[in-house]
């Protein structure tokens, strides 16, 4: 079954409540939901005004006729579009291209550019033309357009990395016309103009952006960039933020790692499709996936939650992040996601894994004004908070987002409650806490036993808890 939602594929117009366009909108909405949608919610997603009682039923009837049998189903008191891995879903293909591009951009920038372009080619003009224009779909549209925005910015960065700024000029000008308040994209286009000997146009682009904001000046990063262009400073040479990682073998040798012991950070990297893992890590996960075959999807879902959480709080004005148990640098790190919204966002990464420490130190070299890594243990939150580097980079009079993604299950319940309480106690009003962890709810006894067995071979123990706990 083919599902296309990123463009506009039905241009039928009419005054009836149920048209071909409305059927397309219904399919689009259901394709974006992970759970069954109740009739009242579905009606609100499709219409911003009162409709006749039979309108939704008519749309559902027509949608069932337009799809293969058994695909639009009633489930748990709601409606669901049953998708399979064999279905051709453009959003899934887009995200697959993005995952592949991010996995190779540090070692093969040219291939990454090709993958980014293939991902962008799936979007239509206008994007999301079949998503209903209702108040209920506003956050859905915003999340998807944020993914499109990130793709454009990352492609722009990679074109600068491979030394092809001229390839960026035309597309980035169009993107900026659609997204004029995007300072990251404006700055990247300014760099491209400057590197193609169009310094005057680069500075004019800065002035036009400053005029958009009335009395509010552009952010510090864009102001500094304009000054560098004006003075032709050599620091304008673009350096890939992903190309400076050492090889894993070099990290292991330098840190004297015991590569016979499973590392949670490296196994998570393996699940996300990264390259920073040893045979012992792969073997542990491959065994575990015999019992928990959906484990890779769980890891990818957790990573998407992390990205969405950072975007959510950044758009609400929080520009300071404390990511504890950060793991290996992988697809869309916290500081990269946050800095696409606020270029000068501050991030402190904390971990006690030697592999993580070596990679993070290399990745963040030269970015110490906004992003740092510190060696710390979640079980000692006071040490993390009072560290000189944490105090230097984070202003505890301003809101802070504390991130504990896929880490609290390494503490027993009492310790987890104590640690979280100590972490949030000093946070000022307006701060956020993002938490995710493994739950035993819904797991088979075999899966729980396999997870417990794997953790015994690791450097840490997984404490399985119920969803309520």
Short mmCIF file of C-alpha atoms in Angstrom, two decimals:
data_model
loop_
_atom_site.label_atom_id
_atom_site.label_comp_id
_atom_site.label_asym_id
_atom_site.label_seq_id
_atom_site.Cartn_x
_atom_site.Cartn_y
_atom_site.Cartn_z
CA UNK A 1 0.00 0.00 0.00
CA UNK A 2 1.27 3.45 -0.93
CA UNK A 3 0.78 6.31 1.53
CA UNK A 4 1.95 9.83 0.60
CA UNK A 5 1.36 12.64 3.08
CA UNK A 6 4.37 14.96 2.67
CA UNK A 7 2.95 16.77 -0.36
CA UNK A 8 -0.51 17.43 -1.75
CA UNK A 9 -2.06 14.68 -3.84
CA UNK A 10 -5.72 15.64 -3.95
CA UNK A 11 -6.73 19.05 -5.24
CA UNK A 12 -10.47 18.43 -5.35
CA UNK A 13 -12.48 21.43 -4.12
CA UNK A 14 -16.13 21.69 -3.19
CA UNK A 15 -18.57 22.85 -0.59
CA UNK A 16 -19.71 19.41 0.60
CA UNK A 17 -18.61 18.23 4.01
CA UNK A 18 -17.19 15.00 2.55
CA UNK A 19 -15.13 15.35 -0.61
CA UNK A 20 -12.23 13.46 -2.15
CA UNK A 21 -9.96 15.95 -0.39
CA UNK A 22 -11.51 15.13 2.98
CA UNK A 23 -10.89 11.42 2.39
CA UNK A 24 -7.23 12.19 1.68
CA UNK A 25 -7.11 14.23 4.88
CA UNK A 26 -8.62 11.36 6.86
CA UNK A 27 -6.01 8.92 5.55
CA UNK A 28 -3.23 11.44 6.24
CA UNK A 29 -4.37 11.98 9.84
CA UNK A 30 -4.64 8.26 10.56
CA UNK A 31 -1.25 7.54 8.97
CA UNK A 32 0.33 9.93 11.49
CA UNK A 33 -1.23 8.32 14.57
CA UNK A 34 0.45 5.51 16.49
CA UNK A 35 -2.72 4.57 18.36
CA UNK A 36 -6.42 4.20 17.47
CA UNK A 37 -8.20 7.56 17.21
CA UNK A 38 -11.67 7.92 18.73
CA UNK A 39 -14.48 9.31 16.59
CA UNK A 40 -14.73 12.60 18.55
CA UNK A 41 -11.00 13.25 18.21
CA UNK A 42 -11.01 12.29 14.53
CA UNK A 43 -13.89 14.68 13.85
CA UNK A 44 -12.04 17.52 15.58
CA UNK A 45 -8.90 16.77 13.57
CA UNK A 46 -10.81 16.92 10.28
CA UNK A 47 -13.23 19.80 10.90
CA UNK A 48 -12.95 23.05 12.82
CA UNK A 49 -16.72 23.55 12.72
CA UNK A 50 -19.83 21.52 13.58
CA UNK A 51 -20.68 18.90 10.97
CA UNK A 52 -23.62 16.57 10.43
CA UNK A 53 -23.41 13.31 12.40
CA UNK A 54 -22.97 11.22 9.27
CA UNK A 55 -20.04 13.17 7.86
CA UNK A 56 -17.33 11.14 9.62
CA UNK A 57 -19.02 7.82 8.76
CA UNK A 58 -19.24 8.85 5.11
CA UNK A 59 -15.55 9.82 5.06
CA UNK A 60 -14.62 6.51 6.70
CA UNK A 61 -16.73 4.59 4.19
CA UNK A 62 -15.11 6.31 1.22
CA UNK A 63 -11.64 5.88 2.74
CA UNK A 64 -12.20 2.14 3.19
CA UNK A 65 -13.19 1.88 -0.48
CA UNK A 66 -9.99 3.73 -1.45
CA UNK A 67 -7.69 1.43 0.55
CA UNK A 68 -7.06 -2.34 0.30
CA UNK A 69 -9.42 -4.45 2.44
CA UNK A 70 -8.58 -4.70 6.12
CA UNK A 71 -6.35 -1.62 6.24
CA UNK A 72 -8.68 0.96 7.83
CA UNK A 73 -9.76 -0.90 10.95
CA UNK A 74 -11.76 -0.31 14.11
CA UNK A 75 -9.61 -1.01 17.14
CA UNK A 76 -9.93 -0.32 20.89
CA UNK A 77 -12.88 2.01 20.41
CA UNK A 78 -11.20 4.03 17.67
CA UNK A 79 -9.99 3.96 14.09
CA UNK A 80 -6.54 2.99 12.88
CA UNK A 81 -4.71 2.66 9.58
CA UNK A 82 -2.97 -0.72 9.63
CA UNK A 83 0.50 -0.22 8.11
CA UNK A 84 3.13 -2.91 7.55
CA UNK A 85 6.89 -2.63 6.92
CA UNK A 86 6.19 -3.52 3.26
CA UNK A 87 3.99 -0.44 2.76
CA UNK A 88 5.43 2.49 0.83
CA UNK A 89 4.95 5.32 3.36
CA UNK A 90 6.75 8.50 2.31
CA UNK A 91 7.27 9.73 5.90
CA UNK A 92 8.95 6.42 6.81
CA UNK A 93 11.16 6.66 3.70
CA UNK A 94 12.03 10.26 4.55
CA UNK A 95 13.08 9.32 8.09
CA UNK A 96 15.06 6.35 6.77
CA UNK A 97 17.02 8.62 4.40
CA UNK A 98 17.65 11.02 7.29
CA UNK A 99 18.90 8.27 9.61
CA UNK A 100 21.29 7.03 6.92
CA UNK A 101 22.53 10.55 6.13
CA UNK A 102 23.24 11.29 9.78
CA UNK A 103 25.02 7.95 10.20
CA UNK A 104 27.52 8.67 7.39
CA UNK A 105 27.90 12.46 7.43
CA UNK A 106 31.00 12.33 9.63
CA UNK A 107 32.86 9.95 7.32
CA UNK A 108 31.32 10.41 3.84
CA UNK A 109 29.91 13.90 3.42
CA UNK A 110 29.24 13.46 -0.32
CA UNK A 111 27.02 10.42 0.27
CA UNK A 112 25.28 12.30 3.08
CA UNK A 113 24.46 15.16 0.66
CA UNK A 114 22.89 12.67 -1.77
CA UNK A 115 20.80 11.12 1.02
CA UNK A 116 19.65 14.52 2.31
CA UNK A 117 18.59 15.47 -1.21
CA UNK A 118 16.64 12.23 -1.63
CA UNK A 119 14.89 12.91 1.68
CA UNK A 120 13.93 16.45 0.62
CA UNK A 121 12.67 15.23 -2.76
CA UNK A 122 9.84 13.40 -0.98
CA UNK A 123 8.31 16.68 0.22
CA UNK A 124 5.72 18.38 -1.96
CA UNK A 125 4.90 21.99 -2.69
CA UNK A 126 3.12 22.96 -0.58
CA UNK A 127 4.32 20.55 2.09
CA UNK A 128 1.66 18.64 4.02
CA UNK A 129 -1.04 19.82 1.62
CA UNK A 130 -3.36 16.98 2.66
CA UNK A 131 -3.10 17.64 6.41
CA UNK A 132 -6.34 19.34 7.54
CA UNK A 133 -6.01 23.01 8.46
CA UNK A 134 -7.63 22.77 11.89
CA UNK A 135 -6.61 23.87 15.37
CA UNK A 136 -6.10 20.22 16.38
CA UNK A 137 -3.49 19.65 13.66
CA UNK A 138 -1.37 22.73 14.49
CA UNK A 139 1.11 20.82 16.73
CA UNK A 140 1.24 17.92 14.24
CA UNK A 141 2.08 20.28 11.38
CA UNK A 142 4.66 22.09 13.52
CA UNK A 143 6.47 18.85 14.42
CA UNK A 144 6.64 17.66 10.81
CA UNK A 145 7.75 21.03 9.47
CA UNK A 146 10.48 21.06 12.14
CA UNK A 147 11.80 17.82 10.59
CA UNK A 148 11.74 19.46 7.15
CA UNK A 149 13.55 22.51 8.56
CA UNK A 150 16.25 20.32 10.12
CA UNK A 151 16.79 18.48 6.83
CA UNK A 152 17.29 21.74 4.95
CA UNK A 153 19.71 23.07 7.56
CA UNK A 154 21.74 19.86 7.65
CA UNK A 155 21.98 19.72 3.85
CA UNK A 156 23.12 23.37 3.88
CA UNK A 157 25.82 22.50 6.44
CA UNK A 158 27.03 19.52 4.40
CA UNK A 159 27.24 21.55 1.19
CA UNK A 160 29.57 23.92 3.04
CA UNK A 161 31.54 20.95 4.38
CA UNK A 162 32.18 19.53 0.89
CA UNK A 163 33.08 22.97 -0.48
CA UNK A 164 30.06 23.54 -2.74
CA UNK A 165 28.51 26.78 -1.41
CA UNK A 166 27.30 27.69 -4.91
CA UNK A 167 24.98 24.65 -4.81
CA UNK A 168 23.36 26.11 -1.71
CA UNK A 169 22.50 29.60 -2.98
CA UNK A 170 19.33 28.94 -4.98
CA UNK A 171 17.62 26.36 -2.73
CA UNK A 172 18.50 28.16 0.53
CA UNK A 173 17.13 31.44 -0.81
CA UNK A 174 13.80 29.71 -1.45
CA UNK A 175 13.82 28.01 1.94
CA UNK A 176 14.54 31.29 3.70
CA UNK A 177 11.65 32.96 1.87
CA UNK A 178 9.37 30.30 3.44
CA UNK A 179 11.07 30.49 6.85
CA UNK A 180 12.41 34.06 7.20
CA UNK A 181 12.91 33.94 10.99
CA UNK A 182 15.23 30.92 10.79
CA UNK A 183 18.54 32.43 11.94
CA UNK A 184 20.50 29.22 11.45
CA UNK A 185 19.51 28.99 7.79
CA UNK A 186 20.09 32.72 7.28
CA UNK A 187 23.60 32.40 8.68
CA UNK A 188 24.43 29.39 6.51
CA UNK A 189 23.25 31.25 3.42
CA UNK A 190 25.35 34.26 4.47
CA UNK A 191 28.39 31.96 4.68
CA UNK A 192 27.63 30.53 1.23
CA UNK A 193 27.35 34.03 -0.24
CA UNK A 194 30.60 35.11 1.38
CA UNK A 195 32.44 32.02 0.13
CA UNK A 196 31.26 32.72 -3.42
CA UNK A 197 32.71 36.26 -3.27
CA UNK A 198 29.37 37.95 -2.60
CA UNK A 199 30.22 39.58 0.70
CA UNK A 200 27.94 42.58 0.12
CA UNK A 201 24.91 40.33 -0.46
CA UNK A 202 25.78 38.36 2.68
CA UNK A 203 25.76 41.50 4.81
CA UNK A 204 22.56 42.74 3.13
CA UNK A 205 20.95 39.40 4.01
CA UNK A 206 21.92 40.01 7.64
CA UNK A 207 20.42 43.54 7.58
CA UNK A 208 17.16 42.32 6.05
CA UNK A 209 16.89 39.69 8.76
CA UNK A 210 17.56 42.26 11.48
CA UNK A 211 14.78 44.45 10.07
CA UNK A 212 12.28 41.61 10.46
CA UNK A 213 12.68 41.67 14.23
CA UNK A 214 11.81 45.34 14.81
CA UNK A 215 13.33 46.32 18.18
CA UNK A 216 14.72 42.85 19.00
CA UNK A 217 18.27 42.33 17.67
CA UNK A 218 19.31 39.06 15.96
CA UNK A 219 20.80 36.39 18.19
CA UNK A 220 24.48 36.50 19.27
CA UNK A 221 25.58 33.82 16.78
CA UNK A 222 24.17 35.68 13.77
CA UNK A 223 25.56 39.02 14.99
CA UNK A 224 29.02 37.50 15.48
CA UNK A 225 28.86 35.88 12.06
CA UNK A 226 28.02 39.21 10.41
CA UNK A 227 30.99 40.83 12.16
CA UNK A 228 33.30 38.02 11.00
CA UNK A 229 32.12 38.41 7.40
CA UNK A 230 32.53 42.19 7.59
CA UNK A 231 36.13 41.81 8.80
CA UNK A 232 36.96 38.74 6.64
CA UNK A 233 38.05 36.80 9.70
CA UNK A 234 39.80 33.46 8.97
CA UNK A 235 37.63 31.66 11.55
CA UNK A 236 34.87 31.68 8.93
CA UNK A 237 36.32 28.50 7.42
CA UNK A 238 33.56 25.93 7.93
CA UNK A 239 34.45 22.86 9.98
CA UNK A 240 32.17 19.85 10.05
CA UNK A 241 30.81 19.24 13.57
CA UNK A 242 30.76 15.49 12.80
CA UNK A 243 34.15 14.88 11.18
CA UNK A 244 36.38 15.18 14.26
CA UNK A 245 35.52 11.92 16.02
CA UNK A 246 38.37 9.50 16.63
CA UNK A 247 38.05 5.88 15.53
CA UNK A 248 36.62 3.51 18.10
CA UNK A 249 39.82 1.47 18.15
CA UNK A 250 41.82 4.63 18.91
CA UNK A 251 39.39 5.50 21.70
CA UNK A 252 39.65 2.00 23.16
CA UNK A 253 43.45 2.06 23.12
CA UNK A 254 43.72 5.55 24.61
CA UNK A 255 41.17 4.88 27.36
CA UNK A 256 42.42 1.32 28.01
CA UNK A 257 38.87 0.01 27.62
CA UNK A 258 37.97 -3.58 28.44
CA UNK A 259 36.33 -4.43 25.11
CA UNK A 260 35.13 -7.80 26.42
CA UNK A 261 32.50 -6.10 28.62
CA UNK A 262 29.19 -4.92 27.18
CA UNK A 263 28.71 -1.13 27.29
CA UNK A 264 25.17 0.33 27.46
CA UNK A 265 26.29 3.36 25.45
CA UNK A 266 27.74 1.21 22.66
CA UNK A 267 24.77 -1.18 22.53
CA UNK A 268 22.42 1.81 22.24
CA UNK A 269 24.59 3.17 19.43
CA UNK A 270 24.32 -0.22 17.67
CA UNK A 271 20.51 -0.16 17.99
CA UNK A 272 20.45 3.34 16.46
CA UNK A 273 22.52 2.26 13.47
CA UNK A 274 25.79 3.88 14.58
CA UNK A 275 29.35 2.60 14.11
CA UNK A 276 30.72 2.87 17.67
CA UNK A 277 30.43 -0.67 19.03
CA UNK A 278 32.47 -3.83 19.46
CA UNK A 279 31.55 -7.48 18.71
CA UNK A 280 30.63 -8.08 22.36
CA UNK A 281 28.03 -5.27 22.17
CA UNK A 282 26.57 -6.52 18.87
CA UNK A 283 26.39 -10.10 20.09
CA UNK A 284 24.56 -9.06 23.27
CA UNK A 285 21.93 -7.10 21.33
CA UNK A 286 21.53 -9.75 18.62
CA UNK A 287 20.81 -12.33 21.33
CA UNK A 288 18.38 -9.99 23.05
CA UNK A 289 16.52 -9.28 19.80
CA UNK A 290 15.75 -12.98 19.41
CA UNK A 291 13.40 -12.51 22.38
CA UNK A 292 12.58 -8.81 21.90
CA UNK A 293 12.51 -8.37 18.08
CA UNK A 294 11.13 -4.82 18.31
CA UNK A 295 14.02 -3.58 20.46
CA UNK A 296 15.54 -1.50 17.63
CA UNK A 297 12.21 0.29 17.16
CA UNK A 298 12.09 1.00 20.91
CA UNK A 299 15.55 2.61 20.78
CA UNK A 300 14.67 4.67 17.71
CA UNK A 301 11.41 5.76 19.33
CA UNK A 302 13.27 6.84 22.45
CA UNK A 303 15.67 8.89 20.33
CA UNK A 304 12.75 10.60 18.58
CA UNK A 305 11.24 11.38 21.98
CA UNK A 306 14.51 13.02 23.00
CA UNK A 307 14.58 15.16 19.85
CA UNK A 308 10.93 16.17 20.20
CA UNK A 309 11.40 17.00 23.92
CA UNK A 310 14.34 19.30 23.12
CA UNK A 311 12.40 21.00 20.34
CA UNK A 312 9.35 21.37 22.58
CA UNK A 313 11.13 23.18 25.39
CA UNK A 314 13.41 25.18 23.07
CA UNK A 315 10.43 26.64 21.23
CA UNK A 316 9.05 27.63 24.65
CA UNK A 317 12.08 29.74 25.42
CA UNK A 318 14.24 27.29 27.40
CA UNK A 319 17.79 27.47 26.05
CA UNK A 320 19.77 25.57 28.72
CA UNK A 321 20.04 21.77 28.75
CA UNK A 322 21.55 19.31 31.21
CA UNK A 323 21.68 15.88 29.52
CA UNK A 324 22.68 13.20 32.04
CA UNK A 325 23.58 9.79 30.69
CA UNK A 326 24.01 11.37 27.28
CA UNK A 327 25.55 8.32 25.62
CA UNK A 328 27.66 8.34 22.47
CA UNK A 329 27.31 11.18 19.97
CA UNK A 330 24.84 9.81 17.43
CA UNK A 331 21.85 10.97 15.39
CA UNK A 332 20.75 14.53 16.32
CA UNK A 333 22.50 15.38 19.58
CA UNK A 334 20.80 17.70 22.08
CA UNK A 335 22.98 20.74 21.38
CA UNK A 336 22.50 20.40 17.61
CA UNK A 337 18.69 20.20 17.89
CA UNK A 338 18.55 23.11 20.34
CA UNK A 339 20.93 25.31 18.34
CA UNK A 340 18.78 25.01 15.23
CA UNK A 341 16.17 26.94 17.22
CA UNK A 342 18.52 29.11 19.32
CA UNK A 343 22.09 29.11 17.94
CA UNK A 344 23.57 30.05 21.32
CA UNK A 345 21.72 27.42 23.37
CA UNK A 346 23.90 25.99 26.18
CA UNK A 347 24.22 22.24 26.78
CA UNK A 348 26.06 20.26 29.45
CA UNK A 349 26.46 16.54 28.69
CA UNK A 350 27.15 14.15 31.56
CA UNK A 351 28.26 10.51 31.40
CA UNK A 352 30.70 8.18 33.14
CA UNK A 353 31.46 5.89 30.18
CA UNK A 354 35.07 6.18 28.95
CA UNK A 355 34.03 5.65 25.31
CA UNK A 356 31.50 8.44 25.56
CA UNK A 357 34.02 10.76 27.21
CA UNK A 358 36.60 10.35 24.44
CA UNK A 359 34.13 10.82 21.61
CA UNK A 360 32.34 13.75 23.21
CA UNK A 361 35.63 15.51 23.92
CA UNK A 362 36.60 15.26 20.25
CA UNK A 363 33.16 16.18 18.92
CA UNK A 364 32.79 19.27 21.10
CA UNK A 365 36.31 20.63 20.67
CA UNK A 366 36.14 24.37 20.05
CA UNK A 367 32.52 24.68 21.21
CA UNK A 368 33.23 25.15 24.93
CA UNK A 369 31.44 28.51 25.02
CA UNK A 370 28.10 26.80 24.52
CA UNK A 371 28.53 23.03 24.82
CA UNK A 372 30.63 20.90 27.17
CA UNK A 373 30.99 17.34 28.42
CA UNK A 374 31.70 16.50 32.04
CA UNK A 375 32.46 13.16 33.65
CA UNK A 376 29.76 12.48 36.22
CA UNK A 377 27.57 9.82 37.79
CA UNK A 378 23.79 10.10 37.93
CA UNK A 379 23.87 8.63 41.44
CA UNK A 380 25.65 11.77 42.66
CA UNK A 381 23.53 14.67 41.37
CA UNK A 382 25.09 17.15 43.80
CA UNK A 383 28.52 16.58 42.21
CA UNK A 384 27.06 17.17 38.74
CA UNK A 385 25.33 20.39 39.78
CA UNK A 386 28.23 21.91 41.70
CA UNK A 387 30.93 21.16 39.11
CA UNK A 388 32.70 24.34 38.02
CA UNK A 389 31.91 23.72 34.34
CA UNK A 390 28.20 23.19 35.03
CA UNK A 391 28.06 26.38 37.06
CA UNK A 392 29.95 28.27 34.34
CA UNK A 393 27.69 27.23 31.48
CA UNK A 394 24.25 27.05 33.14
CA UNK A 395 22.54 30.04 34.74
CA UNK A 396 20.44 28.67 37.61
CA UNK A 397 18.39 31.87 37.69
CA UNK A 398 16.98 30.97 34.25
CA UNK A 399 14.92 27.89 33.21
CA UNK A 400 16.87 24.68 32.59
CA UNK A 401 15.76 21.44 30.91
CA UNK A 402 17.11 18.32 32.64
CA UNK A 403 17.12 15.24 30.38
CA UNK A 404 17.18 11.69 31.74
CA UNK A 405 16.54 9.60 28.64
CA UNK A 406 16.90 5.82 28.93
CA UNK A 407 18.94 6.01 32.11
CA UNK A 408 16.70 5.92 35.21
CA UNK A 409 16.18 2.17 34.73
CA UNK A 410 19.85 1.73 35.75
CA UNK A 411 18.87 2.81 39.30
CA UNK A 412 16.58 1.03 41.71
CA UNK A 413 13.27 2.74 42.43
CA UNK A 414 14.39 4.40 45.68
CA UNK A 415 17.58 5.78 44.14
CA UNK A 416 15.73 7.01 41.05
CA UNK A 417 13.24 8.94 43.18
CA UNK A 418 16.05 10.43 45.30
CA UNK A 419 18.15 11.47 42.32
CA UNK A 420 15.26 13.13 40.47
CA UNK A 421 14.21 15.02 43.60
CA UNK A 422 17.77 16.31 44.11
CA UNK A 423 18.09 17.33 40.47
CA UNK A 424 14.88 19.32 40.24
CA UNK A 425 15.09 20.99 43.68
CA UNK A 426 17.49 23.79 42.57
CA UNK A 427 15.82 24.39 39.19
CA UNK A 428 14.13 27.80 38.76
CA UNK A 429 10.46 28.21 37.70
CA UNK A 430 9.81 27.43 34.04
CA UNK A 431 12.26 24.52 33.99
CA UNK A 432 11.52 21.11 32.46
CA UNK A 433 12.32 17.48 33.19
CA UNK A 434 12.30 14.89 30.38
CA UNK A 435 12.39 11.25 31.50
CA UNK A 436 12.14 7.94 29.66
CA UNK A 437 12.89 4.44 30.88
CA UNK A 438 12.31 0.75 30.38
CA UNK A 439 9.06 -0.66 31.74
CA UNK A 440 8.12 -4.27 32.37
CA UNK A 441 4.45 -3.52 31.67
CA UNK A 442 3.34 -5.54 28.65
CA UNK A 443 6.61 -7.48 28.45
CA UNK A 444 6.63 -11.27 28.34
CA UNK A 445 8.43 -13.18 31.11
CA UNK A 446 10.91 -14.40 28.46
CA UNK A 447 11.72 -10.82 27.42
CA UNK A 448 12.24 -9.73 31.04
CA UNK A 449 14.48 -12.73 31.71
CA UNK A 450 16.54 -12.02 28.57
CA UNK A 451 16.98 -8.36 29.52
CA UNK A 452 18.05 -9.28 33.05
CA UNK A 453 20.53 -11.83 31.69
CA UNK A 454 22.06 -9.29 29.27
CA UNK A 455 22.46 -6.67 32.01
CA UNK A 456 24.48 -9.18 34.08
CA UNK A 457 27.11 -9.18 31.30
CA UNK A 458 27.16 -5.39 31.21
CA UNK A 459 28.74 -2.67 33.33
CA UNK A 460 25.33 -1.80 34.81
CA UNK A 461 22.14 -3.52 35.91
CA UNK A 462 18.69 -2.82 34.44
CA UNK A 463 15.95 -2.49 37.07
CA UNK A 464 12.62 -3.39 35.47
CA UNK A 465 9.64 -1.45 36.83
CA UNK A 466 5.96 -1.32 36.06
CA UNK A 467 4.54 1.64 34.18
CA UNK A 468 2.94 2.91 37.40
CA UNK A 469 6.27 2.78 39.25
#
